[in-house]
Coordinates of C-alpha atoms in Angstrom, one line a residue:
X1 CA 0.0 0.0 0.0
X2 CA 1.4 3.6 -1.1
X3 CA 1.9 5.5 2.2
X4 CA 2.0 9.5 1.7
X5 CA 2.3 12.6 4.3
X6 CA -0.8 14.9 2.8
X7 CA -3.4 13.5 0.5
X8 CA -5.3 16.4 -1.2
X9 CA -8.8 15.3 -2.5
X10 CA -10.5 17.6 -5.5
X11 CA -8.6 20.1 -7.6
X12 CA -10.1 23.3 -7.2
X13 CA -8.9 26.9 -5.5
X14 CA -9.2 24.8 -2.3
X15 CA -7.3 22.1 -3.2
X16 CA -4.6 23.4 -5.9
X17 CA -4.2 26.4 -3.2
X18 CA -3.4 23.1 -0.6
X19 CA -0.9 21.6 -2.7
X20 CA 1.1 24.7 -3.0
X21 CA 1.2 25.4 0.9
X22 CA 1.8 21.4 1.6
X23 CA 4.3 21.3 -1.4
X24 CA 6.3 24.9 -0.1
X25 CA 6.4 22.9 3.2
X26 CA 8.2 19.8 2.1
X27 CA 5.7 17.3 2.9
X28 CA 5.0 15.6 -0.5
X29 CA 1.1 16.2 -1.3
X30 CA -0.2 13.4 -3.5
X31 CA -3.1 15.1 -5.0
X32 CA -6.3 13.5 -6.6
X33 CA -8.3 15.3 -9.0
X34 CA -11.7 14.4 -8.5
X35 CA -13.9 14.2 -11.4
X36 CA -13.9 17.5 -12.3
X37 CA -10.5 18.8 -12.9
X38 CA -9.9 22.4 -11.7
X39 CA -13.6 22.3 -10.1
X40 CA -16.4 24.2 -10.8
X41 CA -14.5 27.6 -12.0
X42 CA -13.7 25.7 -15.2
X43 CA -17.3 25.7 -16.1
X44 CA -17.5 29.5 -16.1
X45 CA -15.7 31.4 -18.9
X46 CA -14.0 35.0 -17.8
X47 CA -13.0 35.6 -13.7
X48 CA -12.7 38.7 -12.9
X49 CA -12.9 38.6 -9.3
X50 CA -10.3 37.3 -8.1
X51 CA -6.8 38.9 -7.7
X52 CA -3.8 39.5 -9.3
X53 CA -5.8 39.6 -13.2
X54 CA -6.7 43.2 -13.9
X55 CA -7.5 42.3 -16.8
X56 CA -9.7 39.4 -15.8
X57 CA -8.6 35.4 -17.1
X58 CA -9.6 32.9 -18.4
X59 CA -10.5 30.6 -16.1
X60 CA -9.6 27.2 -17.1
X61 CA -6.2 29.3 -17.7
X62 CA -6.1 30.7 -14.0
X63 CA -6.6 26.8 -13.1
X64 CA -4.0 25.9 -15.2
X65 CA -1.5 28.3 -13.9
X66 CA -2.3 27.4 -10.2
X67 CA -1.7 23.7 -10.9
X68 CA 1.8 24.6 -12.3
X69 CA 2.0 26.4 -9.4
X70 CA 1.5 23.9 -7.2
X71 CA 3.5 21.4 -9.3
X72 CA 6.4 23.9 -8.9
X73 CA 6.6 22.7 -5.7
X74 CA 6.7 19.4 -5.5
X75 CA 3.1 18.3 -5.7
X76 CA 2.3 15.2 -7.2
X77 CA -1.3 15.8 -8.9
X78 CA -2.9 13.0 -10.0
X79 CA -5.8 11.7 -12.8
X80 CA -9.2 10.0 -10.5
X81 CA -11.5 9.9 -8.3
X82 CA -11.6 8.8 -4.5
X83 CA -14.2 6.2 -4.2
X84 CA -14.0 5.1 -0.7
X85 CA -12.5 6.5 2.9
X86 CA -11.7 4.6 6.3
X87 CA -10.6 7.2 9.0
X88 CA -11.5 4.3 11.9
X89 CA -7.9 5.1 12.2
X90 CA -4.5 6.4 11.3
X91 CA -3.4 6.2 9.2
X92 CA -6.2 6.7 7.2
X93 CA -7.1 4.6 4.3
X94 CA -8.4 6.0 1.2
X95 CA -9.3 4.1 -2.1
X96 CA -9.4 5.1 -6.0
X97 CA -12.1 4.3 -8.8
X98 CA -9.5 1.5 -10.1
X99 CA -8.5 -0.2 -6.7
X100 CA -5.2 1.8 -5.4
X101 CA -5.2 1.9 -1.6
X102 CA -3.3 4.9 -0.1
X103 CA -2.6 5.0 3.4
X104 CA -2.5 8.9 4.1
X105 CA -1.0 10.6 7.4
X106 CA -2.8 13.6 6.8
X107 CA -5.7 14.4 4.5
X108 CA -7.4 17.5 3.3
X109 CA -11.1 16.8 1.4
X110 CA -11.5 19.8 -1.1
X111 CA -14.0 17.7 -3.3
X112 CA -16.6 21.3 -3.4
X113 CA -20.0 21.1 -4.5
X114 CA -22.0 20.7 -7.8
X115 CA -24.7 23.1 -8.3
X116 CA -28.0 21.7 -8.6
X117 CA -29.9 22.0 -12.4
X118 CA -33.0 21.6 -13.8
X119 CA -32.2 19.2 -16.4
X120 CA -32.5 20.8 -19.2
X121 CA -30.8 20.2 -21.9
X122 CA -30.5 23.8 -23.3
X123 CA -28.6 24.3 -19.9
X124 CA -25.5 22.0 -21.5
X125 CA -25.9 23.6 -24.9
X126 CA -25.8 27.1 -23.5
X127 CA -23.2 26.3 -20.4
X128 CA -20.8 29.8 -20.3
X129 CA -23.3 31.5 -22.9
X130 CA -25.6 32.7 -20.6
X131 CA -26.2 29.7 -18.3
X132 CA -24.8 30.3 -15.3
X133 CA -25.1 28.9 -11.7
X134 CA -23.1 31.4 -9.9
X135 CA -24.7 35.4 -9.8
X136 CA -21.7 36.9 -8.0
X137 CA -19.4 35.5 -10.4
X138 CA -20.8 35.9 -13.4
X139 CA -23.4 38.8 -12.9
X140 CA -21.0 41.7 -14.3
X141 CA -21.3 40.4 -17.1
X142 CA -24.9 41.7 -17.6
X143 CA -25.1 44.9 -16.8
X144 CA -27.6 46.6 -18.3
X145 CA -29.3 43.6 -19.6
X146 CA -32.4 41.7 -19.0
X147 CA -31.5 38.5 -17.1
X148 CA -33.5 35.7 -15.5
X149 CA -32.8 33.3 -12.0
X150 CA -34.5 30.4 -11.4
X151 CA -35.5 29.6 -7.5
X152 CA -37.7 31.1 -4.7
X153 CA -35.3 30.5 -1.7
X154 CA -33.1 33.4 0.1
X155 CA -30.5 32.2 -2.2
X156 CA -32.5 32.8 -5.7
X157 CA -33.3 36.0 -3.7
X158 CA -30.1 37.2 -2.7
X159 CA -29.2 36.3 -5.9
X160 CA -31.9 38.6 -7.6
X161 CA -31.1 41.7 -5.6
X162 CA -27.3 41.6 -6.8
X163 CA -28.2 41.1 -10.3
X164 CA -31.0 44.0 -9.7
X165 CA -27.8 46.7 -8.9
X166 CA -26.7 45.3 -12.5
X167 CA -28.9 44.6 -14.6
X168 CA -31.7 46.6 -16.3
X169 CA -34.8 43.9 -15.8
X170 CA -34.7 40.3 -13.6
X171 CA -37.3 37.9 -13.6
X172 CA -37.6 35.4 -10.9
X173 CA -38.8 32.2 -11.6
X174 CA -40.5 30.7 -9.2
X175 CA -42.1 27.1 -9.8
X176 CA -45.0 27.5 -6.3
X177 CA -47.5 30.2 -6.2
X178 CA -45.3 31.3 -2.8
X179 CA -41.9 32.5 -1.9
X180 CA -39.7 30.0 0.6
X181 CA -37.1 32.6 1.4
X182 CA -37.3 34.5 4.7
X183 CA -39.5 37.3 5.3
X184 CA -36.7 40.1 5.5
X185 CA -35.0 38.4 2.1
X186 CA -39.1 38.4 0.4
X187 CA -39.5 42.2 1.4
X188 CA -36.4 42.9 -0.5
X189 CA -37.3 41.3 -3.3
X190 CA -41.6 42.9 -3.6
X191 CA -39.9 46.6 -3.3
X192 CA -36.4 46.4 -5.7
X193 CA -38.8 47.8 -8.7
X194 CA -37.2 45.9 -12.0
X195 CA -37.4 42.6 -9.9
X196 CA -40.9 40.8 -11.7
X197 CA -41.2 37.7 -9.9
X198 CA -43.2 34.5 -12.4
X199 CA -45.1 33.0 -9.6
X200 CA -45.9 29.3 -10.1
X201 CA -43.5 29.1 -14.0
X202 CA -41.5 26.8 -15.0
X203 CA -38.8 27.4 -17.1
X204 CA -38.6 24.1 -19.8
X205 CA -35.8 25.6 -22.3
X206 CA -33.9 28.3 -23.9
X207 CA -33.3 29.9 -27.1
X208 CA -30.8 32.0 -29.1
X209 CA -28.2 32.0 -32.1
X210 CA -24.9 32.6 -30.5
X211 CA -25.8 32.6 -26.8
X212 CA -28.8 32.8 -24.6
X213 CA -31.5 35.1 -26.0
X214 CA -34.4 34.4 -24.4
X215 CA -37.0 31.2 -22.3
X216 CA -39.2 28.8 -22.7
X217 CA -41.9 29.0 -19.8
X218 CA -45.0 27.2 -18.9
X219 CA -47.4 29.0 -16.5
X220 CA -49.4 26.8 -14.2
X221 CA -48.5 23.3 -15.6
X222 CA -50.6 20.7 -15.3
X223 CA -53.8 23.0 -14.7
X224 CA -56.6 23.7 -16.6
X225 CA -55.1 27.4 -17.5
X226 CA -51.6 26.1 -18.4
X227 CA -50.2 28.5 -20.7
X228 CA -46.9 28.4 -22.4
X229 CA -45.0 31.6 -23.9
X230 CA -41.5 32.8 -24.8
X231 CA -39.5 35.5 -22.3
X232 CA -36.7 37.3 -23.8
X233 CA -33.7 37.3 -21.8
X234 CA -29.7 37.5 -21.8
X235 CA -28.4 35.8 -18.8
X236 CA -29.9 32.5 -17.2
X237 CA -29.2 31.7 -13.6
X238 CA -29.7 28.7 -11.7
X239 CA -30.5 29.3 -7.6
X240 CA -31.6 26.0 -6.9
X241 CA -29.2 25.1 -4.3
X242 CA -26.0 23.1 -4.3
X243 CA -25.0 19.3 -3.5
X244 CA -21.5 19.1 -1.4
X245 CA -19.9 16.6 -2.7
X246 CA -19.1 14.6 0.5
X247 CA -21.0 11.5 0.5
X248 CA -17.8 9.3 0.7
X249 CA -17.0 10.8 3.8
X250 CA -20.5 10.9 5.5
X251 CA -20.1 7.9 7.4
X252 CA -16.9 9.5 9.5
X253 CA -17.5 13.2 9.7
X254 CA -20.0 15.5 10.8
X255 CA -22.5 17.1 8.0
X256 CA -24.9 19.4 7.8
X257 CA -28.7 18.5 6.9
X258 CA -27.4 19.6 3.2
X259 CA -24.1 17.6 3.6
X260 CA -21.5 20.1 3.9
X261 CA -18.9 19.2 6.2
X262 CA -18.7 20.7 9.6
X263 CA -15.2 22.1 11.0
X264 CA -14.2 22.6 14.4
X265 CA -14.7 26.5 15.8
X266 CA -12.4 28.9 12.8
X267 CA -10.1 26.1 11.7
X268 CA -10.4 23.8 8.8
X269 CA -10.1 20.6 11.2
X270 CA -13.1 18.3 11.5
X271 CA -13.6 15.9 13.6
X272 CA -11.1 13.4 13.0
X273 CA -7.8 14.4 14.2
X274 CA -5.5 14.9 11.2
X275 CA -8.1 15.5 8.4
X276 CA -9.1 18.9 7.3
X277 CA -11.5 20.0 4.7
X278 CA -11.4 23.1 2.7
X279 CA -13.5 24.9 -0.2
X280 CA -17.1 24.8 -1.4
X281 CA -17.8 21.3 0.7
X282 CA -17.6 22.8 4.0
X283 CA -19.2 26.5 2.9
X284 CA -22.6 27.4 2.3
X285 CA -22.5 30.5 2.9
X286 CA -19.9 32.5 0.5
X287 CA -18.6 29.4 -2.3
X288 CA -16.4 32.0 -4.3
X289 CA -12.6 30.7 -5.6
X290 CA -10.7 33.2 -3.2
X291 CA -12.6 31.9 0.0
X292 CA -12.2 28.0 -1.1
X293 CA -8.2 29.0 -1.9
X294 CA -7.8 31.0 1.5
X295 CA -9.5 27.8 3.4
X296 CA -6.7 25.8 1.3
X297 CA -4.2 27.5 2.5
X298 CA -5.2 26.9 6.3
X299 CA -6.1 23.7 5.7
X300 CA -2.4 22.8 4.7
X301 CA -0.8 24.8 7.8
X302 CA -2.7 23.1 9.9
X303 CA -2.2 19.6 8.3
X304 CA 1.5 20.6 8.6
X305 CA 1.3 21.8 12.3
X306 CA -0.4 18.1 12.4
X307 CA 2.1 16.4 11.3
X308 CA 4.4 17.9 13.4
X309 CA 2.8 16.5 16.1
X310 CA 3.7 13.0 15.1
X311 CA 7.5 13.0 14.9

């Protein structure tokens, strides 16, 4: 069985931003890529929040260049997918989709979250032309425009009051004749005055030559009223929650009703001593690249301090 110092689970800021701080401290991160290399930023096109680009980048380029990074220093980065944990004790045990058994010291789960869809198939077709599943991220990009978010929680709410400072119309698609978002949050939304809210719609595709240009909705479904019609839009956002990605992991650490991964008081520890978690899996609240890289970071101090402990 290989034996390693530091396995780093899921390639995104978290866990690229791990590698480089396990790497710069000389203990050999193995790192396994998960099954979406360079995480959810690589579904996105331009980033322009995060530092050091004045310009803005690319984002599978930014993700690029923090892998070299990370490579730079020793980090060995690896193709696959971990399949199966055992922390009953150290050290711990983890397995890949083809059978390899490592035998990790440390580990540091940065496997982030998938954002939930609706399925549709003009979602795919239309992925980084005006599908988006992130407001804050990609939002700027329509200013001035007409743009539409799909959900009736706080977070399709908060989501439409950003994109209301931006853009020139939102719609807010909401499937029940009812908001679920909180009472301050549904306040917010009734008085911003180029918010219309589509009570009980469904959106069931999209349209448009080069990019997004408008929806497909049906207006009470299933009753005797049902009415279908088109809505012309720019920008498509999804706000229907996200899935952390920590199922594997369920059975040893503490979760959340959604899954995310708990941590002990403002460290990246969790409950097992010697395995940290960083990134979108353990945040709800903010799931932006510079937060998941500035939890990588702490996550591979304290795996070092860890370590420390055991010499």
């Amino acid at each position: 069985m290989e034996h390693v110092k530091c396995l780093i689970i899921g390639s995104g800021p978290a866990g690229y931003t791990a590698a480089i701080y396990a790497g710069r401290a000389n203990i050999q991160p193995v790192e396994y890529c998960g099954m979406q290399t360079g995480g959810q930023l690589t579904q996105t096109t331009i980033v322009e929040n995060f530092p050091g680009y004045p310009e803005g980048v690319d984002a599978n380029q930014m993700m690029m260049e923090i892998r070299e990074q990370a490579e730079r220093f020793g980090a060995d980065i690896r193709d696959g997918v971990i399949v199966k944990a055992d922390f009953s004790k150290a050290p711990y045990v983890l397995t890949t989709e083809d059978g390899h058994e490592i035998a990790a010291d440390t580990v540091i789960i940065a496997t982030g979250a998938s954002a939930k869809y609706l399925g549709l198939e003009d979602e795919k077709k239309y992925n980084g032309m005006g599908v988006s599943a992130c407001a804050t991220c990609d939002g700027f990009f329509y200013r001035k425009k007409v743009c539409a978010v799909v959900g009736g929680g706080d977070t399709a709410c908060e989501d439409a009051l950003y994109l209301s400072g931006l853009c020139k119309k939102v719609y807010l698609v909401v499937r029940k004749p009812f908001l679920r978002a909180s009472k301050i949050m549904q306040e917010r939304v009734m008085e911003a005055e180029n918010i219309e809210i589509l009570f009980e719609h469904n959106a069931t595709g999209l349209y448009g030559e080069n990019g997004v240009e408008g929806m497909h909705v049906v207006k009470r479904k299933g009753e005797a009223d049902e009415t279908h019609y088109d809505v012309a839009i720019d920008g498509f956002f999804l706000a229907i929650g996200h899935k952390p990605n920590s199922d594997v992991f369920k059975e040893w650490l503490d979760t959340d009703e959604v899954g995310y991964i708990k941590t002990i008081g403002n460290t990246q520890s969790t409950k097992v001593p010697g395995v940290f978690v960083a990134g979108d899996v353990c945040d709800p609240n903010y799931r932006q690249a510079i937060v998941a890289a500035g939890t990588g970071c702490k996550a591979a101090l304290e795996a070092e301090r860890y370590l420390q402990t055991l010499r």
